Each structure stands twice: as structure tokens, then as C-alpha cells.
Amino acid sequence: MSITVDTSGANQSDHIDAGQIVLAARHIAKSYGSIHALKGVNFDVHRGQVTTLFGENGAGKSTLMKILSGIVHPSSGEILLDGMPVRFNSSSEARDRGISIIHQELSLAPNLSVRDNIFMGREIMKRGMVDFAEEERQAKALMEELEQDIDPLTLVENLRLGQQQIVEIARALSVNSRILIMDEPTSALSATEVEVLFKVIRDLTSRGVSIVYISHHLEEALQITDHAVVFRDGEMAASGPRREIDLEWIVRNMVGDKFDLGSPPQGHPITDVAIAVENLTVQDPNGGGYHVVDHLSLSVRSGEIVCIYGLMGAGRTELLETIAGRLKAIDGRILLKGQDISRLTIAQRIDAGLCLVPEDRQRDGLVQSMTVGENLSLASIKAFTDRIFTSRPREQEVIKRAIAQVHIKTEGGSAAITSLSGGNQQKVVIGKMLATNPKVLLLDEPSRGIDVGAKGEVFRLLAEGARQGLAVVYSTSEVGECFSVAHRIIVLRRGRIAAEFDSSTTKEKIMAASGEAMVA
Amino acid sequence: MSEAKVIRAGEKPAKGFDITQLILEGRAFFALIVIVAVFSFLSPNYFSTSNFLIMASHVAIYGILSIGMLLVILNGGIDLSVGSTLGLCGVVAGFLMQGITLKAFGVIAYPPVWVVAVLTCGLGALVGAINGVLIAYLRVPAFVATLGVMYVARGVALLMTNGLTYNNLGGRPELGNTGFDWLGFNRLFNVPLGVLALALLAALCGLTLARTSFGRWLYASGGNMRAAELSGVPVKSVQITVYILSGICAAIAGLVLSSQLTSAGPTAGTSYELTAIAAVVIGGAALTGGRGSTRGTMLGAFVIGFLSDGLVIIGVSSYWQTVFTGAVIILAVLLNSIQYGGRLVRS
């Protein structure tokens, strides 16, 4: 075994073999305020090969890809293209040098045709007019090259997602990209579409195009990869060529075993069922025509903490949002302490003692134009209102109690919410919900976008809540977080419960049940 | 400057002594002082109590409209229908003053003035409710919904009068419906009632925004509707309520205007909605919602009113007034983007 395990990220050889390594990142660091997304990483892209970057959410994968493609500037470090230092001021500069990125969310204009999308922003001109005939000819040639039967004049909105991905690739190829970065390209694809994509990738590499590949589907990524690099907490944890690595190696390096996220609270009474869903079925809110939550039943007791694990699209968010009242179920019942709440509004459910800490803090959790205090007291205004007027002293009491309860580091209730770090903002959202004295607390990816220290604090809050009789359900897409405070781990797959474990299970079993990795 | 005192209700305590921040936050106030100073210098007639009161009663119309508009804009919406609603409510008030012929009984009913006022406000609320339901439940964009209602309301007003104007709103003593001019001409403590109405509404609005749960809901749902909804804020009823309140404000403004003129024309209030929006924007509110105050909006209304009346007093052509008003609006929006631009949250 000659795998380089490199946690400092600094002592890797600076020697570059220009024939082999086409693009190299050296000691790249990037901070957003107090958050260090990347802490000095090295990363090599090999010519004509697929380099896969593994890592959990927040490990810094996407940040590095944005730096390599010129979207984001590194705080320090350098990028070497063919051994020469380069600096990209924008993604179009990087594209001119042959580096293209295909984002997880496709950046196509659905109202335009395939041809127009491929040549968007760099239309072929002839006598001051767009030469549509030439564009169409080239688009057709690209589609033939990719062995796709897509008419260049079809509107992108009429294509399947897999085909849209192909259009993105065609666009990247049309500028003669030598290096193609693909961020989670398969997350929305069907199995056959994935095979088509892999065929295209092999085709591209045989023509000397270098691919950087990011995926959460480890097993799938292993099929295509030539080199693997694993990131953890903004540092490179390990790297190695395909023949020297296996799935177990990836998982071990991805998750690590260094941080303690707590353990399930013991010794307090776990009493009656607080929340139960029966046969819950939810239609895809984006009009996909399938069930994102599929006849799912589940119950959680007071004092119990349940973790819901699943890949993207497994239905975690939809399940929690339906219980909270944001989405409507087409079938099934939701029982809070035995009482059917499926017809209540969100506000009525909060009054009844059920609330949700949403996944997207900025979009769904915080009112950015309000202060820390106003955000904290938002869900419990009724508690300090006498008939018409709110009582300022009692509101201050609510705010002070919440700040102390969830340990928010802030100058005080009147500070701007945007002045807080991600972890503290998350604690504000949790504190706001705890201020309503809930019986059941749902948290959708409570650890998203916050650092390890804050994660530990958030999980400690959940454990504390459970000790006081709260029923807690949190979801996560990071397998390491299943092993924190949860008494039970429920694995979702395509809207159904694929498996249920207690806290003594293993990461491999959980990943196998979620469809992420087929290890026995 | 009795207005300035009243409209300070509901202000937040200022924090810090950052000079740029102070100028930005208080820009409407400084602008008002500059306007008063410049015109007092240019015309000896400008700086006198009687002139201020006359100008204030002009401001009252826009001011009342802009209070309703502020609520709508805080919610992240826009109400283009207030000018037309003002006109329609004035015409309906005029119509009611002419007496309602009840054919079944063979009599003509002359409702007393207070009944006319209540019915008119009810009509304003109804127009607002239509806006609100269109926007909150039928998901029509606020701009389009209120644009449509703007045309409909204006058209109805024109249809009702056939394009003519009700002139005799004085009522007759023997019918017991005199007093319609009360709102436009009478004074209490030497202050025109229209101005007092504005002050009262501003105080109510400030108190509502600062001290009621509705006010907090309004700021929250304007700042981030999704987050507010998940926090249990009844975002739809808040949305409908602001349009109803805006309609009522338009009706009150219609009553004050037709009372001041003792006539009600169907074209009254044309383009007033734009002046109201301008007042709100000059007052520092963000058109994206969630930011703004009653105090700022009142200052904005007075800046516009005192500026245009000042230009009239020193004899500048009304064409120039239009140019100046436009320049002030652009300047205000520029300052808005400086003030809020740096705080945008990227995720």
C-alpha cells in the first residue's frame, strides 16, 4: 500500500509531472468569515483520467471546484495549469483556458432550444447576425459525437434530466474543454442514464479530456474513477489510484473517527408515543408525478431521539415538511399525542406543540431583515402579547432565556442576525422553535453548513431536550451524524423506510440500506 | 412643525454614532430641513405657520395614501390601485350625498354624513380585499393584480358619473346631511382636520408596527415569507389585511380630498399611487419588503409635498416640479441601495 495519507495537506511533494498532471492546486485555503472551508489542500487532475473527489457535505469539495473553475478566489495558495501558475478572475476566463464546470443544479435556460443553450453567450456571428445554421450544424455534430439522438431545436424543458445533463456536457465540449468538472452529475439520473453518462465520460477520457468527478454515490463513482481524493473538514484526508483503494478505504477516510458528536442520552423515561405518522404519502411537489414519501409509517416517543438518514431525493425533507404542515399529504394520517393534526395549519401545529427547524436556514429559517431577538421571539409572539399590544419586558425575557438556553454567541438581542456565524444562526432557529415549548421537534439537516464544534453543541441541545421529555426527529445526509445522540436510526430510500437500526449498528450497514454502497 | 412630533410614534431607538449611517438613516429628515431652509431663504412667505398648515393639508392626501402603501410595501407587495380607489370612493361618497332613490318605497334616502363616510371606507376595504384575495390566494403578482383593479376602479368611477363631477356636496339642513365639508375645511386647535387625520393614522400605524403582533408578523412575512410561515405567522391573512388597510386609507384620502374640494370627480387621484410609492421609498423603505418605518414614510411625504409647494411659491414652472420630484426619488433609491446593498445575504 502506497497511499498517501495527508492530513496537514502541506507536505506533499511539489514536484509536478507535466505529462501526467494537467491541473494542480497547491496549498489552497479559503475562508468565509470565521469559517475555514478549505485549510490548505493539494489536488491533482490527471490528463485523460477521471479524478474523483470524495467527502461529506461541508468537507470543502464544492468550494475547491468553484476555485478551480474561477467562480471563487482562494484566500491563499496557487493553481498550476500545465505546470504554470494561473489566476482566473471569472469562470469565463477559466473556460477560455479549457476548464469547464457542470454544476449540480443545471444552468440551462429551459425556455430555449438545445442549440441556443449550447451557444448561449458566445453565439456564432455572421455579418452582425447570429448564424443559426452554423450553430445548428455544430450542435448536431456534438450530439452525434456524444451518440445522443437529440434534435438541436428541441426546447430544453422538453428533455429528460439525463438528456439535459448531456446538453451541459455538449456545451462544455463546444468550447474545447480539456478539463471537465462534474459536481454530482448522477444525483438526478436514472440507472440507464447513468450508464449513458459513464459511456460518454469514458469516451471523453479516451480523447484526452480530464474529468473531475464528485459524487455521494460511492459505489457508482468507484466504477468510473481512476484516482480518488478524499476531503474531510477542509483538508485532504487521503488520496490514491484506483487499484489501491476500495470502498471501505473511502468510507474510513471520509468519516474519520476523530470527533465526538455525543451519545444517546440515557437514564430518563422514554414514555408514550408523541408523534406518529400512518401510511403517509406525498406527491412530488415539483410535479414529478411520483411519491416522494410512499406509504410511510413511523412513530416517535417522548424523550426519544430518532435520526433519519437518506441520500438526496430519498424523501427526508418532504417527510419532515409534511409532518410540519408545509406540504400536503395525499394519503395517511399524522397523530400528535394521539390527536389527528393532518388538517391543521402550520401555526395550529406549532400551537399544538410540533415544530420544524428547516433545512435551508437562509431561505426558510431566518428573517434577515430582523434582529437576533426578533427572530428568536417570532414563533412565540402570542406568549408576550396582552390582547393587542406586545409587552417589551416579557419579550426581552423570552429572548434572554432563548439566548441562554441554546448558548448563542451574540452581543445581544438587538444585534443583526447577519452578524452571527452559521452555527449561531442555526442555534437561533432552534432557539426560536424551543421558545414555543414544543412536544415534538423536527430538524431537517440541523448540521448543514456549520462547523464541527457547533455540530456537537447542536446535538447536545437535542439530547438535553430529550431528557426533558421532548420527542426529537432529525435528518442527516452524513452517515457519521447517525452516531451521535440518536436512539434509533431510520434509513429512507425512495420515500420508504429501507431499514431501521439502533445506535449499535455500523456505518456500512446504514450506507448499504440507503443504496449508497452495496457492501455486506 | 407639530406633525414632526406626532409621527415620531413607534420609532426605534438609534444605535451607534456612525456618521454615514446617521446621514443615511436620517436622510429624509435632513432633506426636509434643507428644503424648508432653502425655500424660506428664497421666499419670505414660505416660513410661516399658516403656509405650513396649508402645505400640510396638501400633504395629508398623499400622506394618508402612503401609510397604506407603506404597509403593503413592508409586506413585499405594491398597490397601484390606491389612486383609482381614492377617486372611486370620492365619487361614491358624492353619489350617496345626492340621495339614494329607493323605488320600492318611493322615497329618496339622504344618509347622514357619518353613514356616507362609513360606507365609503367599507368600499375602500372591499377594493382592498379584492386585491388581497387575488394576490394571496389566486397568486396573481401584486403588480398585475393591483394594476387591473386600478383600471376597473377608475372605469367604474367614470361609469357612475358618466365622466361628470358631483359638485353640490354641501347637503341641505332640512335633509340633515350637512357637514361633508367638515373634514376639508374645519380646524381643531387651528390645525386642518385632514392633517389631524393624517397624524392620527400615522400614530396608529406606528403603534401597530412597533407594538402589536400584527406589526411583527408584517415585518417578518415581508422579510422572509417562507421563514415567517414556518414560524407560525398567518402569512396569507397578513397579506390580505395590508391590502384592505391600504384600501381604507385610500377611501379616507378620497373623503378628505372631495371634502377639501367640495366636489367629487371620477378622475380625482390619478397617478397619486406613484406619489405614495415615492414617499415610502424616500422614507427609506425597501421595495423588497421587511424594511421601512412610519416615521420615514411621513418624512418622505412631507419632502415631496413641501418641495412641490415650495417650487410653486417661488414661481417655478410645474414642469420643473416634476423634474425635481423625479430627481429626489432617484436620489432616495440610490441611497437605499447603498444602505441595503452591503447587507445582502449570499448563501
PDB file of C-alpha atoms in Angstrom, chain A residues 70-283:
ATOM      1  CA  GLY A  70     -12.693  30.517 -11.442  1.00  0.00           C
ATOM      2  CA  ILE A  71     -16.027  31.183  -9.711  1.00  0.00           C
ATOM      3  CA  VAL A  72     -14.411  31.764  -6.314  1.00  0.00           C
ATOM      4  CA  HIS A  73     -10.984  33.162  -5.457  1.00  0.00           C
ATOM      5  CA  PRO A  74      -8.850  31.259  -2.964  1.00  0.00           C
ATOM      6  CA  SER A  75      -7.722  33.128   0.163  1.00  0.00           C
ATOM      7  CA  SER A  76      -4.250  31.709  -0.435  1.00  0.00           C
ATOM      8  CA  GLY A  77      -2.448  29.081  -2.482  1.00  0.00           C
ATOM      9  CA  GLU A  78      -1.917  28.714  -6.203  1.00  0.00           C
ATOM     10  CA  ILE A  79      -3.294  26.883  -9.208  1.00  0.00           C
ATOM     11  CA  LEU A  80      -0.936  25.367 -11.769  1.00  0.00           C
ATOM     12  CA  LEU A  81      -2.191  24.667 -15.280  1.00  0.00           C
ATOM     13  CA  ASP A  82       0.295  22.552 -17.235  1.00  0.00           C
ATOM     14  CA  GLY A  83       2.818  23.435 -14.571  1.00  0.00           C
ATOM     15  CA  MET A  84       2.387  27.182 -14.984  1.00  0.00           C
ATOM     16  CA  PRO A  85       0.754  29.286 -12.247  1.00  0.00           C
ATOM     17  CA  VAL A  86      -2.576  30.745 -13.378  1.00  0.00           C
ATOM     18  CA  ARG A  87      -5.116  33.037 -11.880  1.00  0.00           C
ATOM     19  CA  PHE A  88      -8.718  33.084 -13.065  1.00  0.00           C
ATOM     20  CA  ASN A  89     -10.780  36.174 -12.436  1.00  0.00           C
ATOM     21  CA  SER A  90     -14.018  34.643 -13.634  1.00  0.00           C
ATOM     22  CA  SER A  91     -15.486  31.365 -14.780  1.00  0.00           C
ATOM     23  CA  SER A  92     -15.329  32.562 -18.403  1.00  0.00           C
ATOM     24  CA  GLU A  93     -11.560  33.088 -18.047  1.00  0.00           C
ATOM     25  CA  ALA A  94     -11.220  29.534 -16.779  1.00  0.00           C
ATOM     26  CA  ARG A  95     -13.401  28.340 -19.637  1.00  0.00           C
ATOM     27  CA  ASP A  96     -11.168  30.106 -22.144  1.00  0.00           C
ATOM     28  CA  ARG A  97      -8.251  28.122 -20.706  1.00  0.00           C
ATOM     29  CA  GLY A  98     -10.184  24.890 -21.162  1.00  0.00           C
ATOM     30  CA  ILE A  99     -11.716  24.331 -17.722  1.00  0.00           C
ATOM     31  CA  SER A 100     -15.489  23.910 -17.583  1.00  0.00           C
ATOM     32  CA  ILE A 101     -17.757  23.050 -14.689  1.00  0.00           C
ATOM     33  CA  ILE A 102     -21.128  21.347 -14.743  1.00  0.00           C
ATOM     34  CA  HIS A 103     -22.997  22.260 -11.602  1.00  0.00           C
ATOM     35  CA  GLN A 104     -25.241  20.066  -9.557  1.00  0.00           C
ATOM     36  CA  GLU A 105     -28.102  22.359 -10.444  1.00  0.00           C
ATOM     37  CA  LEU A 106     -28.044  22.616 -14.206  1.00  0.00           C
ATOM     38  CA  SER A 107     -27.547  26.106 -15.587  1.00  0.00           C
ATOM     39  CA  LEU A 108     -29.627  25.788 -18.726  1.00  0.00           C
ATOM     40  CA  ALA A 109     -32.394  28.094 -19.893  1.00  0.00           C
ATOM     41  CA  PRO A 110     -35.386  25.737 -20.148  1.00  0.00           C
ATOM     42  CA  ASN A 111     -37.268  28.072 -22.492  1.00  0.00           C
ATOM     43  CA  LEU A 112     -34.559  27.956 -25.152  1.00  0.00           C
ATOM     44  CA  SER A 113     -33.605  25.219 -27.583  1.00  0.00           C
ATOM     45  CA  VAL A 114     -30.657  22.855 -27.231  1.00  0.00           C
ATOM     46  CA  ARG A 115     -28.795  24.822 -29.902  1.00  0.00           C
ATOM     47  CA  ASP A 116     -29.370  28.166 -28.193  1.00  0.00           C
ATOM     48  CA  ASN A 117     -28.283  26.749 -24.850  1.00  0.00           C
ATOM     49  CA  ILE A 118     -25.068  25.300 -26.222  1.00  0.00           C
ATOM     50  CA  PHE A 119     -24.057  28.626 -27.771  1.00  0.00           C
ATOM     51  CA  MET A 120     -25.522  30.875 -25.082  1.00  0.00           C
ATOM     52  CA  GLY A 121     -23.292  33.899 -24.509  1.00  0.00           C
ATOM     53  CA  ARG A 122     -20.925  33.093 -27.383  1.00  0.00           C
ATOM     54  CA  GLU A 123     -23.226  32.993 -30.387  1.00  0.00           C
ATOM     55  CA  ILE A 124     -21.610  32.444 -33.754  1.00  0.00           C
ATOM     56  CA  MET A 125     -21.927  35.707 -35.679  1.00  0.00           C
ATOM     57  CA  LYS A 126     -22.026  36.329 -39.366  1.00  0.00           C
ATOM     58  CA  ARG A 127     -22.447  39.841 -40.770  1.00  0.00           C
ATOM     59  CA  GLY A 128     -23.711  41.103 -37.425  1.00  0.00           C
ATOM     60  CA  MET A 129     -26.392  38.434 -37.170  1.00  0.00           C
ATOM     61  CA  VAL A 130     -26.443  35.105 -35.381  1.00  0.00           C
ATOM     62  CA  ASP A 131     -25.545  32.309 -37.787  1.00  0.00           C
ATOM     63  CA  PHE A 132     -28.222  29.860 -36.676  1.00  0.00           C
ATOM     64  CA  ALA A 133     -27.499  27.403 -39.468  1.00  0.00           C
ATOM     65  CA  GLU A 134     -23.860  27.041 -38.433  1.00  0.00           C
ATOM     66  CA  GLU A 135     -24.814  26.766 -34.762  1.00  0.00           C
ATOM     67  CA  GLU A 136     -27.315  24.052 -35.611  1.00  0.00           C
ATOM     68  CA  ARG A 137     -24.752  22.148 -37.666  1.00  0.00           C
ATOM     69  CA  GLN A 138     -22.232  22.235 -34.837  1.00  0.00           C
ATOM     70  CA  ALA A 139     -24.851  21.303 -32.237  1.00  0.00           C
ATOM     71  CA  LYS A 140     -25.867  18.335 -34.355  1.00  0.00           C
ATOM     72  CA  ALA A 141     -22.222  17.285 -34.688  1.00  0.00           C
ATOM     73  CA  LEU A 142     -21.771  17.474 -30.919  1.00  0.00           C
ATOM     74  CA  MET A 143     -24.850  15.331 -30.327  1.00  0.00           C
ATOM     75  CA  GLU A 144     -23.571  12.753 -32.796  1.00  0.00           C
ATOM     76  CA  GLU A 145     -20.221  12.772 -31.082  1.00  0.00           C
ATOM     77  CA  LEU A 146     -21.964  12.059 -27.787  1.00  0.00           C
ATOM     78  CA  GLU A 147     -24.123   9.448 -29.555  1.00  0.00           C
ATOM     79  CA  GLN A 148     -27.292  11.179 -28.482  1.00  0.00           C
ATOM     80  CA  ASP A 149     -30.408  11.372 -30.563  1.00  0.00           C
ATOM     81  CA  ILE A 150     -31.410  14.886 -29.557  1.00  0.00           C
ATOM     82  CA  ASP A 151     -32.667  17.395 -32.119  1.00  0.00           C
ATOM     83  CA  PRO A 152     -30.802  20.711 -31.612  1.00  0.00           C
ATOM     84  CA  LEU A 153     -34.076  22.600 -31.974  1.00  0.00           C
ATOM     85  CA  THR A 154     -35.857  20.821 -29.100  1.00  0.00           C
ATOM     86  CA  LEU A 155     -36.619  23.041 -26.133  1.00  0.00           C
ATOM     87  CA  VAL A 156     -34.544  22.044 -23.121  1.00  0.00           C
ATOM     88  CA  GLU A 157     -37.645  21.909 -20.921  1.00  0.00           C
ATOM     89  CA  ASN A 158     -38.921  19.049 -23.046  1.00  0.00           C
ATOM     90  CA  LEU A 159     -35.834  16.914 -22.379  1.00  0.00           C
ATOM     91  CA  ARG A 160     -35.414  14.398 -19.589  1.00  0.00           C
ATOM     92  CA  LEU A 161     -32.949  15.361 -16.870  1.00  0.00           C
ATOM     93  CA  GLY A 162     -30.337  12.947 -18.190  1.00  0.00           C
ATOM     94  CA  GLN A 163     -30.560  14.495 -21.624  1.00  0.00           C
ATOM     95  CA  GLN A 164     -30.267  17.959 -20.119  1.00  0.00           C
ATOM     96  CA  GLN A 165     -27.055  16.815 -18.480  1.00  0.00           C
ATOM     97  CA  ILE A 166     -25.820  15.757 -21.927  1.00  0.00           C
ATOM     98  CA  VAL A 167     -26.603  19.231 -23.241  1.00  0.00           C
ATOM     99  CA  GLU A 168     -24.487  20.687 -20.438  1.00  0.00           C
ATOM    100  CA  ILE A 169     -21.655  18.376 -21.414  1.00  0.00           C
ATOM    101  CA  ALA A 170     -22.058  19.323 -25.072  1.00  0.00           C
ATOM    102  CA  ARG A 171     -21.831  22.971 -24.108  1.00  0.00           C
ATOM    103  CA  ALA A 172     -18.601  22.298 -22.228  1.00  0.00           C
ATOM    104  CA  LEU A 173     -17.199  20.339 -25.182  1.00  0.00           C
ATOM    105  CA  SER A 174     -18.154  23.044 -27.662  1.00  0.00           C
ATOM    106  CA  VAL A 175     -15.536  25.316 -26.091  1.00  0.00           C
ATOM    107  CA  ASN A 176     -12.916  22.563 -26.360  1.00  0.00           C
ATOM    108  CA  SER A 177     -12.712  21.929 -22.651  1.00  0.00           C
ATOM    109  CA  ARG A 178      -9.705  19.908 -21.651  1.00  0.00           C
ATOM    110  CA  ILE A 179     -10.819  19.643 -18.076  1.00  0.00           C
ATOM    111  CA  LEU A 180     -14.424  18.984 -17.182  1.00  0.00           C
ATOM    112  CA  ILE A 181     -15.612  19.280 -13.589  1.00  0.00           C
ATOM    113  CA  MET A 182     -18.826  17.407 -12.789  1.00  0.00           C
ATOM    114  CA  ASP A 183     -20.452  18.131  -9.436  1.00  0.00           C
ATOM    115  CA  GLU A 184     -22.888  15.336  -8.509  1.00  0.00           C
ATOM    116  CA  PRO A 185     -23.853  14.640 -12.114  1.00  0.00           C
ATOM    117  CA  THR A 186     -25.818  11.470 -11.358  1.00  0.00           C
ATOM    118  CA  SER A 187     -27.963  12.606  -8.428  1.00  0.00           C
ATOM    119  CA  ALA A 188     -30.983  13.189 -10.670  1.00  0.00           C
ATOM    120  CA  LEU A 189     -30.355  10.449 -13.219  1.00  0.00           C
ATOM    121  CA  SER A 190     -31.939   7.049 -13.663  1.00  0.00           C
ATOM    122  CA  ALA A 191     -29.762   3.940 -13.790  1.00  0.00           C
ATOM    123  CA  THR A 192     -29.768   3.779 -17.605  1.00  0.00           C
ATOM    124  CA  GLU A 193     -28.987   7.469 -17.858  1.00  0.00           C
ATOM    125  CA  VAL A 194     -26.054   6.947 -15.524  1.00  0.00           C
ATOM    126  CA  GLU A 195     -24.733   4.259 -17.870  1.00  0.00           C
ATOM    127  CA  VAL A 196     -25.017   6.619 -20.824  1.00  0.00           C
ATOM    128  CA  LEU A 197     -23.194   9.276 -18.859  1.00  0.00           C
ATOM    129  CA  PHE A 198     -20.399   6.868 -17.923  1.00  0.00           C
ATOM    130  CA  LYS A 199     -20.037   5.836 -21.536  1.00  0.00           C
ATOM    131  CA  VAL A 200     -19.718   9.493 -22.504  1.00  0.00           C
ATOM    132  CA  ILE A 201     -17.133  10.012 -19.754  1.00  0.00           C
ATOM    133  CA  ARG A 202     -15.032   7.047 -20.940  1.00  0.00           C
ATOM    134  CA  ASP A 203     -15.281   8.406 -24.451  1.00  0.00           C
ATOM    135  CA  LEU A 204     -14.075  11.783 -23.318  1.00  0.00           C
ATOM    136  CA  THR A 205     -11.140  10.438 -21.342  1.00  0.00           C
ATOM    137  CA  SER A 206     -10.016   8.311 -24.278  1.00  0.00           C
ATOM    138  CA  ARG A 207      -9.804  11.565 -26.229  1.00  0.00           C
ATOM    139  CA  GLY A 208      -7.573  13.098 -23.587  1.00  0.00           C
ATOM    140  CA  VAL A 209     -10.190  15.110 -21.685  1.00  0.00           C
ATOM    141  CA  SER A 210      -9.572  15.126 -17.939  1.00  0.00           C
ATOM    142  CA  ILE A 211     -12.573  14.685 -15.678  1.00  0.00           C
ATOM    143  CA  VAL A 212     -13.031  15.794 -12.100  1.00  0.00           C
ATOM    144  CA  TYR A 213     -15.943  13.914 -10.621  1.00  0.00           C
ATOM    145  CA  ILE A 214     -17.837  14.499  -7.397  1.00  0.00           C
ATOM    146  CA  SER A 215     -20.472  12.118  -6.123  1.00  0.00           C
ATOM    147  CA  HIS A 216     -22.135  10.901  -2.976  1.00  0.00           C
ATOM    148  CA  HIS A 217     -22.884   7.570  -4.606  1.00  0.00           C
ATOM    149  CA  LEU A 218     -19.599   5.959  -3.663  1.00  0.00           C
ATOM    150  CA  GLU A 219     -20.137   2.613  -5.303  1.00  0.00           C
ATOM    151  CA  GLU A 220     -21.174   4.238  -8.546  1.00  0.00           C
ATOM    152  CA  ALA A 221     -18.238   6.645  -8.502  1.00  0.00           C
ATOM    153  CA  LEU A 222     -15.792   3.780  -7.958  1.00  0.00           C
ATOM    154  CA  GLN A 223     -16.884   2.282 -11.286  1.00  0.00           C
ATOM    155  CA  ILE A 224     -15.648   5.256 -13.219  1.00  0.00           C
ATOM    156  CA  THR A 225     -12.792   6.665 -11.198  1.00  0.00           C
ATOM    157  CA  ASP A 226      -9.046   6.376 -11.891  1.00  0.00           C
ATOM    158  CA  HIS A 227      -7.835   8.442  -8.943  1.00  0.00           C
ATOM    159  CA  ALA A 228      -9.564   9.084  -5.665  1.00  0.00           C
ATOM    160  CA  VAL A 229      -9.060  12.000  -3.327  1.00  0.00           C
ATOM    161  CA  VAL A 230     -10.875  12.228  -0.004  1.00  0.00           C
ATOM    162  CA  PHE A 231     -11.546  15.513   1.760  1.00  0.00           C
ATOM    163  CA  ARG A 232     -12.553  15.889   5.361  1.00  0.00           C
ATOM    164  CA  ASP A 233     -13.281  19.176   7.151  1.00  0.00           C
ATOM    165  CA  GLY A 234     -11.492  21.278   4.571  1.00  0.00           C
ATOM    166  CA  GLU A 235      -8.360  19.159   4.496  1.00  0.00           C
ATOM    167  CA  MET A 236      -7.187  16.345   2.263  1.00  0.00           C
ATOM    168  CA  ALA A 237      -7.576  13.158   4.255  1.00  0.00           C
ATOM    169  CA  ALA A 238      -6.186  10.722   1.704  1.00  0.00           C
ATOM    170  CA  SER A 239      -5.581  10.098  -1.971  1.00  0.00           C
ATOM    171  CA  GLY A 240      -4.665   7.145  -4.125  1.00  0.00           C
ATOM    172  CA  PRO A 241      -5.054   5.480  -7.545  1.00  0.00           C
ATOM    173  CA  ARG A 242      -7.995   3.160  -8.179  1.00  0.00           C
ATOM    174  CA  ARG A 243      -6.079  -0.096  -7.867  1.00  0.00           C
ATOM    175  CA  GLU A 244      -5.010   0.711  -4.339  1.00  0.00           C
ATOM    176  CA  ILE A 245      -8.327   1.736  -2.886  1.00  0.00           C
ATOM    177  CA  ASP A 246     -11.684   0.228  -2.082  1.00  0.00           C
ATOM    178  CA  LEU A 247     -14.986   1.334  -0.660  1.00  0.00           C
ATOM    179  CA  GLU A 248     -14.032   0.669   2.915  1.00  0.00           C
ATOM    180  CA  TRP A 249     -10.978   2.907   2.476  1.00  0.00           C
ATOM    181  CA  ILE A 250     -13.136   5.740   1.166  1.00  0.00           C
ATOM    182  CA  VAL A 251     -15.686   5.500   3.958  1.00  0.00           C
ATOM    183  CA  ARG A 252     -12.998   5.299   6.624  1.00  0.00           C
ATOM    184  CA  ASN A 253     -11.260   8.406   5.332  1.00  0.00           C
ATOM    185  CA  MET A 254     -14.457  10.315   4.624  1.00  0.00           C
ATOM    186  CA  VAL A 255     -15.970   9.910   8.029  1.00  0.00           C
ATOM    187  CA  GLY A 256     -12.863   9.757  10.189  1.00  0.00           C
ATOM    188  CA  ASP A 257     -13.277   8.900  13.797  1.00  0.00           C
ATOM    189  CA  LYS A 258     -11.874  11.897  15.456  1.00  0.00           C
ATOM    190  CA  PHE A 259     -14.871  13.908  16.527  1.00  0.00           C
ATOM    191  CA  ASP A 260     -17.358  13.067  19.194  1.00  0.00           C
ATOM    192  CA  LEU A 261     -20.901  14.176  18.487  1.00  0.00           C
ATOM    193  CA  GLY A 262     -22.200  12.849  21.780  1.00  0.00           C
ATOM    194  CA  SER A 263     -24.061   9.698  22.604  1.00  0.00           C
ATOM    195  CA  PRO A 264     -27.740   8.885  23.016  1.00  0.00           C
ATOM    196  CA  PRO A 265     -28.982  10.286  26.336  1.00  0.00           C
ATOM    197  CA  GLN A 266     -29.784   7.518  28.815  1.00  0.00           C
ATOM    198  CA  GLY A 267     -31.481   7.228  32.149  1.00  0.00           C
ATOM    199  CA  HIS A 268     -34.523   9.418  31.521  1.00  0.00           C
ATOM    200  CA  PRO A 269     -38.006   7.986  30.953  1.00  0.00           C
ATOM    201  CA  ILE A 270     -38.999   7.366  27.341  1.00  0.00           C
ATOM    202  CA  THR A 271     -42.760   7.441  27.626  1.00  0.00           C
ATOM    203  CA  ASP A 272     -45.764   7.362  25.315  1.00  0.00           C
ATOM    204  CA  VAL A 273     -45.843   7.970  21.574  1.00  0.00           C
ATOM    205  CA  ALA A 274     -45.597  11.713  20.904  1.00  0.00           C
ATOM    206  CA  ILE A 275     -45.833  11.743  17.130  1.00  0.00           C
ATOM    207  CA  ALA A 276     -46.993   9.047  14.762  1.00  0.00           C
ATOM    208  CA  VAL A 277     -47.469   9.058  11.019  1.00  0.00           C
ATOM    209  CA  GLU A 278     -49.547   6.345   9.411  1.00  0.00           C
ATOM    210  CA  ASN A 279     -49.404   5.420   5.770  1.00  0.00           C
ATOM    211  CA  LEU A 280     -48.219   8.906   4.825  1.00  0.00           C
ATOM    212  CA  THR A 281     -47.990   9.518   1.081  1.00  0.00           C
ATOM    213  CA  VAL A 282     -46.812  12.725  -0.559  1.00  0.00           C
ATOM    214  CA  GLN A 283     -46.750  13.624  -4.235  1.00  0.00           C
TER     215      GLN A 283
END
